[in-house]
Coordinates of C-alpha atoms in Angstrom, one line a residue:
Chain A
X1 CA -8.1 -67.8 -28.3
X2 CA -6.3 -71.1 -27.9
X3 CA -9.4 -73.4 -28.1
X4 CA -12.9 -73.0 -29.8
X5 CA -15.3 -70.9 -28.2
X6 CA -19.0 -69.7 -28.5
X7 CA -17.7 -66.5 -30.4
X8 CA -20.3 -65.5 -33.1
X9 CA -21.8 -69.0 -33.1
X10 CA -25.2 -68.3 -31.5
X11 CA -27.7 -65.2 -32.3
X12 CA -30.4 -63.5 -30.4
X13 CA -33.3 -63.5 -32.9
X14 CA -36.2 -62.3 -30.9
X15 CA -36.9 -60.3 -28.1
X16 CA -40.2 -60.0 -26.0
X17 CA -41.6 -58.2 -22.9
X18 CA -44.8 -57.6 -21.0
X19 CA -45.8 -54.3 -20.1
X20 CA -43.9 -53.3 -16.8
X21 CA -45.6 -52.7 -13.6
X22 CA -44.9 -51.2 -10.3
X23 CA -44.8 -54.0 -7.8
X24 CA -48.3 -55.5 -7.1
X25 CA -50.1 -53.8 -9.9
X26 CA -49.9 -56.5 -12.5
X27 CA -53.3 -57.7 -13.4
X28 CA -51.8 -61.0 -14.4
X29 CA -50.2 -63.9 -12.2
X30 CA -46.3 -64.2 -12.6
X31 CA -46.8 -67.3 -14.7
X32 CA -49.1 -65.6 -17.3
X33 CA -46.7 -62.8 -17.6
X34 CA -43.9 -65.3 -18.3
X35 CA -46.0 -66.9 -20.9
X36 CA -46.8 -63.8 -22.6
X37 CA -43.1 -62.7 -22.7
X38 CA -42.2 -65.8 -24.5
X39 CA -45.2 -65.5 -27.1
X40 CA -43.9 -62.1 -27.7
X41 CA -40.2 -63.0 -28.2
X42 CA -41.4 -65.8 -30.5
X43 CA -43.5 -63.3 -32.6
X44 CA -40.9 -61.0 -32.7
X45 CA -38.6 -63.7 -34.0
X46 CA -41.0 -65.2 -36.4
X47 CA -40.4 -68.6 -34.6
X48 CA -43.5 -70.9 -34.2
X49 CA -43.6 -70.8 -30.3
X50 CA -44.1 -74.5 -30.5
X51 CA -40.5 -75.0 -32.0
X52 CA -38.9 -73.6 -29.0
X53 CA -37.1 -76.7 -27.3
X54 CA -34.7 -75.3 -25.0
X55 CA -35.1 -73.1 -21.8
X56 CA -32.9 -71.2 -19.6
X57 CA -33.5 -69.0 -16.7
X58 CA -31.5 -68.1 -13.4
X59 CA -32.3 -67.0 -9.7
X60 CA -34.5 -70.0 -9.0
X61 CA -37.3 -68.9 -11.5
X62 CA -40.5 -70.0 -10.3
X63 CA -41.8 -70.8 -13.8
X64 CA -40.5 -74.1 -14.5
X65 CA -39.8 -75.3 -18.0
X66 CA -41.8 -78.3 -17.9
X67 CA -44.9 -76.5 -16.9
X68 CA -44.4 -73.7 -19.7
X69 CA -43.6 -76.5 -22.3
X70 CA -46.8 -78.4 -21.4
X71 CA -48.9 -75.3 -21.7
X72 CA -47.4 -74.0 -24.9
X73 CA -47.7 -77.4 -26.4
X74 CA -44.0 -77.9 -27.5
X75 CA -43.3 -80.5 -29.9
X76 CA -40.0 -81.5 -27.9
X77 CA -38.2 -80.4 -24.8
X78 CA -34.5 -80.9 -25.3
X79 CA -32.8 -78.7 -22.7
X80 CA -33.5 -76.8 -19.5
X81 CA -31.2 -75.2 -17.4
X82 CA -31.1 -72.7 -14.5
X83 CA -28.1 -70.8 -13.6
X84 CA -26.8 -71.2 -9.9
X85 CA -27.1 -68.1 -7.8
X86 CA -29.8 -65.8 -6.4
X87 CA -30.5 -62.2 -7.6
X88 CA -29.5 -60.8 -10.8
X89 CA -25.9 -62.1 -11.0
X90 CA -26.9 -65.0 -13.3
X91 CA -28.9 -63.0 -15.9
X92 CA -26.2 -62.8 -18.5
X93 CA -25.2 -66.4 -17.7
X94 CA -28.3 -67.7 -18.4
X95 CA -28.3 -66.4 -21.8
X96 CA -24.7 -67.9 -22.2
X97 CA -26.2 -71.1 -20.8
X98 CA -28.9 -71.1 -23.5
X99 CA -26.3 -70.5 -26.1
X100 CA -24.1 -73.4 -24.9
X101 CA -27.1 -75.9 -25.3
X102 CA -27.3 -74.8 -28.9
X103 CA -23.6 -75.0 -29.5
X104 CA -23.4 -78.3 -28.1
X105 CA -26.2 -79.7 -30.2
X106 CA -28.6 -80.3 -27.1
X107 CA -31.4 -78.2 -28.7
X108 CA -32.0 -75.7 -31.5
X109 CA -34.3 -72.9 -30.4
X110 CA -33.8 -71.5 -26.7
X111 CA -35.8 -69.3 -24.8
X112 CA -34.1 -67.4 -21.9
X113 CA -36.9 -66.2 -19.8
X114 CA -37.3 -64.4 -16.6
X115 CA -40.9 -63.4 -14.9
X116 CA -41.4 -61.5 -11.4
X117 CA -44.6 -60.6 -9.6
X118 CA -43.6 -59.2 -6.4
X119 CA -47.0 -58.5 -5.8
X120 CA -48.1 -62.3 -6.0
X121 CA -44.9 -63.2 -4.2
X122 CA -42.6 -61.8 -1.8
X123 CA -40.8 -58.4 -2.1
X124 CA -37.1 -58.1 -2.8
X125 CA -36.9 -54.7 -1.0
X126 CA -38.0 -56.4 2.4
X127 CA -36.3 -58.6 4.9
X128 CA -36.2 -62.4 3.7
X129 CA -38.8 -64.2 5.5
X130 CA -36.9 -66.4 7.9
X131 CA -38.4 -67.4 11.5
X132 CA -34.7 -67.9 12.6
X133 CA -31.2 -66.9 11.3
X134 CA -29.2 -70.3 10.9
X135 CA -25.4 -70.4 10.3
X136 CA -24.1 -68.1 7.9
X137 CA -27.2 -65.6 8.5
X138 CA -27.0 -65.8 12.4
X139 CA -24.0 -63.7 12.2
X140 CA -25.6 -61.0 10.0
X141 CA -29.4 -60.8 10.4
X142 CA -29.6 -60.3 14.1
X143 CA -27.9 -56.9 13.6
X144 CA -30.7 -55.8 11.3
X145 CA -28.7 -56.9 8.0
X146 CA -31.5 -58.1 6.2
X147 CA -32.2 -56.7 2.7
X148 CA -30.2 -56.6 -0.3
X149 CA -29.2 -52.9 0.2
X150 CA -28.0 -53.8 3.5
X151 CA -26.5 -57.2 2.5
X152 CA -24.3 -55.4 -0.2
X153 CA -23.9 -51.8 1.2
X154 CA -20.8 -52.3 2.9
X155 CA -18.8 -53.3 0.1
X156 CA -19.8 -50.2 -1.7
X157 CA -18.9 -48.1 1.1
X158 CA -15.4 -49.7 1.2
X159 CA -14.8 -49.1 -2.2
X160 CA -15.7 -45.6 -1.9
X161 CA -13.4 -45.1 0.9
X162 CA -10.5 -46.9 -1.0
X163 CA -10.9 -44.7 -4.1
X164 CA -12.4 -41.5 -2.7
X165 CA -15.6 -41.9 -4.6
X166 CA -17.8 -39.0 -4.1
X167 CA -21.8 -39.2 -4.0
X168 CA -21.9 -37.4 -7.3
X169 CA -20.6 -40.5 -9.0
X170 CA -23.5 -42.6 -7.8
X171 CA -25.9 -40.0 -8.6
X172 CA -24.7 -39.5 -12.1
X173 CA -25.7 -43.2 -12.8
X174 CA -29.2 -42.5 -11.3
X175 CA -29.5 -39.3 -13.5
X176 CA -28.4 -41.1 -16.4
X177 CA -31.0 -44.0 -16.0
X178 CA -33.9 -41.5 -15.6
X179 CA -32.9 -39.2 -18.3
X180 CA -33.1 -42.3 -20.5
X181 CA -36.5 -43.4 -19.3
X182 CA -37.9 -40.1 -20.1
X183 CA -37.6 -41.2 -23.8
X184 CA -39.0 -44.8 -23.1
X185 CA -42.8 -45.3 -22.8
X186 CA -42.3 -48.6 -21.6
X187 CA -40.3 -47.2 -18.4
X188 CA -42.2 -47.2 -15.1
X189 CA -40.4 -44.2 -14.4
X190 CA -41.4 -42.4 -17.9
X191 CA -42.9 -38.9 -17.2
X192 CA -41.1 -38.8 -13.7
X193 CA -37.8 -37.1 -14.3
X194 CA -35.1 -37.0 -11.8
X195 CA -32.9 -34.0 -11.1
X196 CA -29.6 -33.7 -8.9
X197 CA -31.5 -31.7 -6.3
X198 CA -34.4 -34.6 -6.1
X199 CA -31.6 -36.7 -5.8
X200 CA -29.7 -35.1 -3.0
X201 CA -32.9 -34.3 -1.2
X202 CA -34.2 -38.1 -1.2
X203 CA -34.0 -40.1 1.8
X204 CA -31.4 -42.8 2.4
X205 CA -32.3 -46.4 2.2
X206 CA -28.9 -47.2 3.9
X207 CA -26.0 -44.9 3.6
X208 CA -24.6 -44.4 1.1
X209 CA -27.5 -45.6 -0.8
X210 CA -30.3 -42.9 -1.6
X211 CA -33.6 -44.0 -2.7
X212 CA -32.7 -43.4 -6.3
X213 CA -29.5 -45.3 -6.1
X214 CA -31.8 -48.7 -5.4
X215 CA -33.6 -50.7 -8.1
X216 CA -37.1 -50.6 -8.3
X217 CA -39.6 -53.6 -7.2
X218 CA -41.6 -54.5 -10.4
X219 CA -44.0 -57.0 -12.0
X220 CA -43.6 -58.3 -15.6
X221 CA -41.6 -60.6 -17.7
X222 CA -38.9 -60.5 -20.3
X223 CA -37.7 -63.1 -22.9
X224 CA -35.4 -63.5 -25.7
X225 CA -34.9 -66.2 -28.3
X226 CA -31.6 -68.0 -29.3
X227 CA -30.6 -70.0 -32.5
X228 CA -27.4 -71.0 -34.1
X229 CA -25.9 -68.2 -36.0
X230 CA -26.1 -70.1 -39.5
X231 CA -29.9 -70.2 -38.7
X232 CA -30.1 -66.6 -37.7
X233 CA -31.3 -64.9 -41.1
X234 CA -34.1 -67.5 -41.5
X235 CA -35.8 -65.4 -38.6
X236 CA -34.4 -61.7 -38.9
X237 CA -32.3 -59.5 -41.0
X238 CA -31.0 -58.0 -37.9
X239 CA -29.2 -60.9 -35.9
X240 CA -27.1 -60.0 -32.9
X241 CA -24.5 -62.3 -32.3
X242 CA -23.0 -63.4 -28.8
X243 CA -19.2 -62.7 -29.0
X244 CA -18.0 -63.3 -25.5
X245 CA -19.5 -64.4 -22.2
X246 CA -18.4 -65.4 -18.6
X247 CA -20.0 -66.6 -15.6
X248 CA -18.5 -67.1 -12.1
X249 CA -16.6 -65.5 -9.3
X250 CA -13.1 -64.5 -8.1
X251 CA -11.6 -66.8 -5.3
X252 CA -13.7 -67.1 -2.0
X253 CA -16.2 -64.6 -2.3
X254 CA -18.4 -66.2 0.2
X255 CA -20.7 -69.3 0.3
X256 CA -23.8 -67.1 0.7
X257 CA -24.4 -63.4 -0.7
X258 CA -24.4 -61.3 2.2
X259 CA -23.7 -64.0 4.6
X260 CA -20.9 -63.9 6.8
X261 CA -18.2 -65.6 4.8
X262 CA -19.3 -63.0 1.8
X263 CA -17.9 -60.3 4.4
X264 CA -14.7 -62.3 4.7
X265 CA -13.7 -62.4 1.0
X266 CA -10.2 -61.6 0.9
X267 CA -11.1 -59.1 -1.9
X268 CA -13.9 -57.2 -0.5
X269 CA -14.4 -53.9 -2.2
X270 CA -15.3 -56.0 -5.5
X271 CA -18.3 -56.2 -7.7
X272 CA -17.0 -59.4 -8.5
X273 CA -16.1 -59.1 -12.3
X274 CA -12.4 -59.1 -12.0
X275 CA -11.8 -62.5 -13.3
X276 CA -14.7 -62.6 -15.7
X277 CA -14.5 -59.3 -17.7
X278 CA -10.9 -60.1 -19.1
X279 CA -12.3 -63.7 -20.0
X280 CA -15.3 -62.0 -22.0
X281 CA -13.2 -59.6 -23.7
X282 CA -10.5 -62.1 -24.5
X283 CA -13.4 -64.6 -26.1
X284 CA -14.9 -61.8 -27.8
X285 CA -11.6 -60.5 -29.1
X286 CA -12.4 -57.0 -28.2
X287 CA -10.7 -54.3 -25.9
X288 CA -13.0 -52.2 -23.5
X289 CA -12.6 -49.1 -25.7
X290 CA -14.3 -51.1 -28.4
X291 CA -17.7 -51.1 -26.3
X292 CA -20.1 -48.8 -27.9
X293 CA -22.8 -49.0 -25.3
X294 CA -23.3 -50.6 -22.1
X295 CA -26.2 -52.0 -20.2
X296 CA -25.3 -52.6 -16.6
X297 CA -27.2 -54.3 -13.9
X298 CA -28.1 -51.8 -11.2
X299 CA -29.3 -53.6 -8.1
X300 CA -27.4 -50.2 -6.5
X301 CA -26.0 -47.7 -8.4
X302 CA -22.6 -48.3 -6.3
X303 CA -22.4 -51.7 -7.5
X304 CA -22.8 -50.6 -11.1
X305 CA -20.0 -48.2 -10.9
X306 CA -17.6 -50.7 -9.5
X307 CA -18.7 -53.0 -12.1
X308 CA -17.9 -50.5 -15.0
X309 CA -14.6 -50.0 -13.2
X310 CA -13.8 -53.7 -13.1
X311 CA -14.7 -54.0 -16.9
X312 CA -11.9 -51.5 -17.6
X313 CA -14.4 -48.5 -18.8
X314 CA -13.0 -46.2 -16.2
X315 CA -9.8 -46.1 -14.2
X316 CA -10.3 -46.2 -10.5
X317 CA -8.4 -42.7 -10.0
X318 CA -10.7 -41.0 -12.8
X319 CA -14.2 -42.2 -11.2
X320 CA -15.3 -38.7 -10.0
X321 CA -14.2 -37.0 -13.0
X322 CA -15.7 -39.7 -15.6
X323 CA -19.0 -40.3 -13.7
X324 CA -21.0 -37.2 -14.8
X325 CA -24.5 -37.7 -16.6
X326 CA -23.1 -36.1 -19.8
X327 CA -20.8 -39.0 -20.0
X328 CA -23.3 -41.6 -19.6
X329 CA -26.4 -40.5 -21.5
X330 CA -27.0 -41.2 -25.3
X331 CA -26.4 -40.2 -27.9
X332 CA -23.3 -38.0 -27.3
X333 CA -22.0 -39.6 -24.1
X334 CA -18.7 -41.3 -24.1
X335 CA -20.2 -44.5 -22.3
X336 CA -23.8 -44.4 -22.9
X337 CA -25.3 -46.5 -20.0
X338 CA -28.7 -48.2 -19.4
X339 CA -30.1 -46.6 -22.2
X340 CA -33.7 -47.8 -21.5
X341 CA -33.6 -46.7 -18.1
X342 CA -32.4 -49.8 -16.6
X343 CA -33.2 -51.5 -13.3
X344 CA -33.7 -48.2 -11.8
X345 CA -36.0 -46.3 -14.1
X346 CA -37.2 -49.0 -16.8
X347 CA -38.1 -52.0 -14.9
X348 CA -36.4 -54.1 -12.4
X349 CA -36.9 -57.4 -14.6
X350 CA -33.8 -58.8 -12.8
X351 CA -31.6 -57.4 -15.6
X352 CA -33.1 -59.3 -18.6
X353 CA -34.5 -56.0 -19.7
X354 CA -31.0 -54.7 -20.0
X355 CA -29.9 -57.8 -22.3
X356 CA -32.9 -56.8 -24.4
X357 CA -32.2 -53.1 -24.7
X358 CA -28.4 -54.2 -25.6
X359 CA -29.9 -56.2 -28.5
X360 CA -32.3 -53.1 -29.5
X361 CA -29.2 -50.9 -29.5
X362 CA -27.4 -53.1 -32.1
X363 CA -30.6 -53.4 -34.1
X364 CA -30.7 -49.7 -33.9
X365 CA -34.3 -49.8 -32.3
X366 CA -33.5 -47.9 -29.1
X367 CA -35.5 -44.8 -27.9
X368 CA -32.1 -43.5 -27.0
X369 CA -30.1 -45.0 -30.0
X370 CA -26.4 -44.8 -29.9
X371 CA -25.3 -44.0 -33.6
X372 CA -23.6 -47.3 -35.4
X373 CA -23.8 -49.3 -32.2
X374 CA -21.7 -52.4 -33.1
X375 CA -20.7 -53.7 -29.6
X376 CA -23.0 -53.9 -26.6
X377 CA -21.6 -55.0 -23.2
X378 CA -24.5 -56.2 -21.0
X379 CA -23.2 -56.8 -17.2
X380 CA -25.1 -58.9 -14.7
X381 CA -26.0 -58.3 -11.0
X382 CA -22.8 -57.0 -9.3
X383 CA -21.7 -57.8 -5.7
X384 CA -22.7 -61.2 -5.9
X385 CA -21.3 -64.7 -6.7
X386 CA -21.7 -66.0 -9.2
X387 CA -21.9 -62.9 -11.4
X388 CA -22.0 -62.8 -15.4
X389 CA -21.5 -60.6 -18.0
X390 CA -21.9 -60.9 -22.0
X391 CA -20.8 -59.0 -25.0
X392 CA -23.1 -58.6 -28.1
X393 CA -22.0 -57.6 -31.6
X394 CA -23.8 -56.9 -34.8
X395 CA -21.3 -59.0 -36.9
X396 CA -20.5 -62.8 -36.1
X397 CA -17.0 -62.0 -37.2
X398 CA -16.4 -58.8 -35.8
X399 CA -12.7 -57.7 -35.3
X400 CA -12.5 -54.1 -34.7
Chain B
X1 CA -28.6 -59.7 32.0
X2 CA -30.4 -56.8 30.3
X3 CA -33.4 -56.3 28.4
X4 CA -31.8 -52.9 26.9
X5 CA -30.7 -54.2 23.3
X6 CA -29.7 -52.0 20.4
X7 CA -32.2 -53.4 18.3
X8 CA -35.7 -54.3 19.3
X9 CA -36.9 -57.7 19.8
X10 CA -38.4 -59.6 16.7
X11 CA -35.6 -60.1 14.2
X12 CA -34.5 -63.6 13.5
X13 CA -32.5 -65.3 16.4
X14 CA -29.3 -66.7 15.5
X15 CA -29.0 -70.6 15.6
X16 CA -26.1 -72.8 14.4
X17 CA -26.3 -74.2 10.8
X18 CA -28.0 -77.4 10.3
X19 CA -24.4 -78.8 10.3
X20 CA -23.8 -77.5 13.5
X21 CA -21.6 -74.7 12.5
X22 CA -21.7 -72.0 15.0
X23 CA -22.3 -74.0 18.1
X24 CA -19.1 -73.3 19.7
X25 CA -19.2 -69.5 19.1
X26 CA -22.6 -69.0 20.5
X27 CA -22.0 -70.9 23.4
X28 CA -19.0 -68.8 24.0
X29 CA -20.9 -65.6 23.6
X30 CA -23.3 -66.8 26.3
X31 CA -20.1 -66.5 28.8
X32 CA -19.0 -63.1 27.3
X33 CA -16.1 -64.5 25.3
X34 CA -15.3 -64.0 21.8
X35 CA -14.0 -67.0 19.9
X36 CA -13.0 -67.4 16.5
X37 CA -12.5 -70.7 14.4
X38 CA -9.0 -71.8 13.9
X39 CA -7.1 -74.5 12.1
X40 CA -5.3 -76.7 14.7
X41 CA -2.8 -78.0 11.9
X42 CA -1.9 -74.6 10.1
X43 CA -3.2 -72.2 12.6
X44 CA -5.2 -70.2 10.1
X45 CA -8.2 -68.3 11.5
X46 CA -11.0 -68.2 9.5
X47 CA -14.8 -66.9 9.8
X48 CA -17.5 -67.6 9.3
X49 CA -17.2 -71.4 10.6
X50 CA -16.6 -73.9 7.9
X51 CA -16.1 -77.7 8.0
X52 CA -12.7 -77.7 6.8
X53 CA -9.9 -75.3 6.8
X54 CA -10.0 -73.2 3.8
X55 CA -6.2 -72.7 3.7
X56 CA -4.9 -76.4 4.2
X57 CA -7.8 -78.4 3.7
X58 CA -7.4 -79.9 7.3
X59 CA -10.4 -81.1 9.5
X60 CA -8.8 -80.5 13.0
X61 CA -10.6 -77.2 13.7
X62 CA -11.1 -75.5 17.0
X63 CA -12.2 -72.2 18.5
X64 CA -9.8 -69.9 20.3
X65 CA -10.5 -66.9 22.4
X66 CA -9.7 -63.4 20.9
X67 CA -9.2 -59.9 22.5
X68 CA -12.1 -58.5 21.3
X69 CA -10.4 -55.5 19.7
X70 CA -10.8 -54.5 16.2
X71 CA -11.0 -51.8 13.5
X72 CA -13.8 -50.6 11.4
X73 CA -13.6 -52.0 8.0
X74 CA -16.6 -50.9 6.6
X75 CA -20.1 -49.5 7.9
X76 CA -23.6 -48.4 6.8
X77 CA -26.3 -46.6 8.6
X78 CA -29.8 -47.9 7.9
X79 CA -32.6 -45.6 7.6
X80 CA -35.4 -47.5 6.0
X81 CA -37.2 -50.2 8.1
X82 CA -37.0 -53.2 6.2
X83 CA -38.7 -55.5 9.0
X84 CA -41.8 -54.7 11.3
X85 CA -39.8 -55.0 14.3
X86 CA -37.4 -52.2 13.3
X87 CA -40.0 -49.4 12.7
X88 CA -39.3 -47.5 15.7
X89 CA -35.4 -48.0 15.6
X90 CA -34.1 -46.2 12.6
X91 CA -31.7 -45.5 11.9
X92 CA -29.1 -47.8 13.2
X93 CA -25.4 -48.5 12.4
X94 CA -23.9 -51.7 11.1
X95 CA -20.3 -52.2 11.4
X96 CA -17.8 -54.6 9.8
X97 CA -15.1 -55.0 12.3
X98 CA -11.6 -56.5 11.3
X99 CA -10.0 -58.4 14.0
X100 CA -6.2 -57.7 14.2
X101 CA -5.2 -60.6 16.6
X102 CA -7.4 -62.9 14.3
X103 CA -6.0 -63.0 11.1
X104 CA -7.9 -60.0 10.1
X105 CA -11.2 -62.0 10.2
X106 CA -14.3 -59.8 9.8
X107 CA -17.2 -59.8 12.0
X108 CA -20.5 -57.8 11.7
X109 CA -22.4 -56.0 14.7
X110 CA -24.0 -52.8 15.5
X111 CA -22.1 -49.7 16.5
X112 CA -23.2 -48.6 20.0
X113 CA -23.7 -44.9 21.0
X114 CA -25.4 -42.1 19.2
X115 CA -27.2 -43.6 16.1
X116 CA -26.3 -40.5 14.0
X117 CA -22.5 -40.3 15.1
X118 CA -20.1 -39.9 12.3
X119 CA -18.6 -43.3 11.5
X120 CA -15.0 -43.6 10.1
X121 CA -13.2 -46.5 8.5
X122 CA -10.1 -47.5 10.6
X123 CA -11.5 -46.4 14.0
X124 CA -10.8 -48.7 16.8
X125 CA -13.6 -50.6 18.4
X126 CA -14.1 -53.0 21.2
X127 CA -16.7 -55.9 21.5
X128 CA -19.5 -55.6 24.1
X129 CA -21.7 -58.4 24.8
X130 CA -25.4 -58.0 24.5
X131 CA -27.4 -60.5 26.2
X132 CA -31.1 -61.6 24.9
X133 CA -32.8 -63.6 27.5
X134 CA -35.9 -65.8 26.5
X135 CA -36.7 -69.2 25.9
X136 CA -33.9 -69.5 23.7
X137 CA -31.5 -67.0 25.0
X138 CA -28.4 -65.8 23.2
X139 CA -25.8 -63.0 23.2
X140 CA -24.8 -60.8 20.4
X141 CA -21.4 -59.2 20.0
X142 CA -21.8 -55.5 19.6
X143 CA -19.2 -53.0 19.1
X144 CA -18.3 -49.7 20.8
X145 CA -15.7 -46.9 20.0
X146 CA -12.3 -47.2 22.1

């Protein structure tokens, strides 16, 4: 790289999650879930929770840093940032922003956090509660384009049309996630295996997306703790380093995800990683074929597929051949994907559970462990702007 | 005027943005005219409406009438009702239509006709004006195959 970057300078030293619930089944409020995940991550790191002095979240998180820091009686609050953008597009960006705060010297110990209680608050799978549809939305919502699946579905349709993608490629992603969830007791879909027949017979939410192509709606919380790389060994003998990260958008992807300008983006059939992925790889000093395991956000399986293609993990003309469950499942697949079950089958914790699983893989602690995993790619929500992606490694100086 | 709309009443009604964007478009559809925002300096079409021209940065923007002919650029068929008013309206088809004579801008609408008809990208469609009477009447632009 021509200039200094974040590569290898910040480490994840702790991860924490609450139990994951189906929407509405959490016995606790969203804020309580948030506190529980943060305390779990601090315990995992061996960090005194009162030493956390930085917060980073995304998607207009309701659990604000000032309340958390007061309730947890933190010694100092030195940094609190929110990644722009709704949905899970900003999840990996929130980790990168946390790392940037440490690297800049603003703070020492950052928690990246996300909590959701869709029972307490609104459901993502229903129409946005708007009495009228102003501006951008007026050209979309009166036609029944109201939910996330509907806002993003036509980009997937167009991509499938341009590249001749068959339904089996989407199905392979769902099958891989569900297969991994069967080995993961934390997964909401643990004990609920999915077969190709079940997938084929399942109802459409909106064509081309079947029920099993769409993320779950869940309650829970997740958190991870970041410190400067040189401090990492104080806390863990398995630090996981950030090697590269990128957050943003290709040109003119729209003022509002799913608004009418979104549908007038010059490049429409994109998950919005075409500018980000090369930047993250360059920063990390790796190539796509150095990636050992991938955790890629599934709002909808079609977007996941597009994100993987845009990260150089499969050529567009090889999609139907490559996207089969055998290639996507640990331990022997060519590209083990979403090894905890992901948003589809573990929990929709807005993708932060995917970053945690990436860390777990590099610690050798996954329930679907990829042997000798050294590089984990974690991709935030596709089909939105800004989107984000991050690359983790076991070695701060990894140079494959 | 007709009550016979493709989707039942109850979805959020379109209104211009708080900045006023869209006012001219919705006024034109009431008169069964389809207009698109166009820069009066560099002549670039743009959609949705914005406060300056995305191409040249100019501030002299107007709206010009277009033919209402286009092709299906993408589509989806919704099967799961995500809004209470849609419970008896499933499935329905949404199309993204590219307007050839307006710089290939794209508009969203419903594809009229059989709700379970096959839909293909590239098929020609034309605009149909669907009036929604009431205290705050408006007219939606829908699409049918030609």
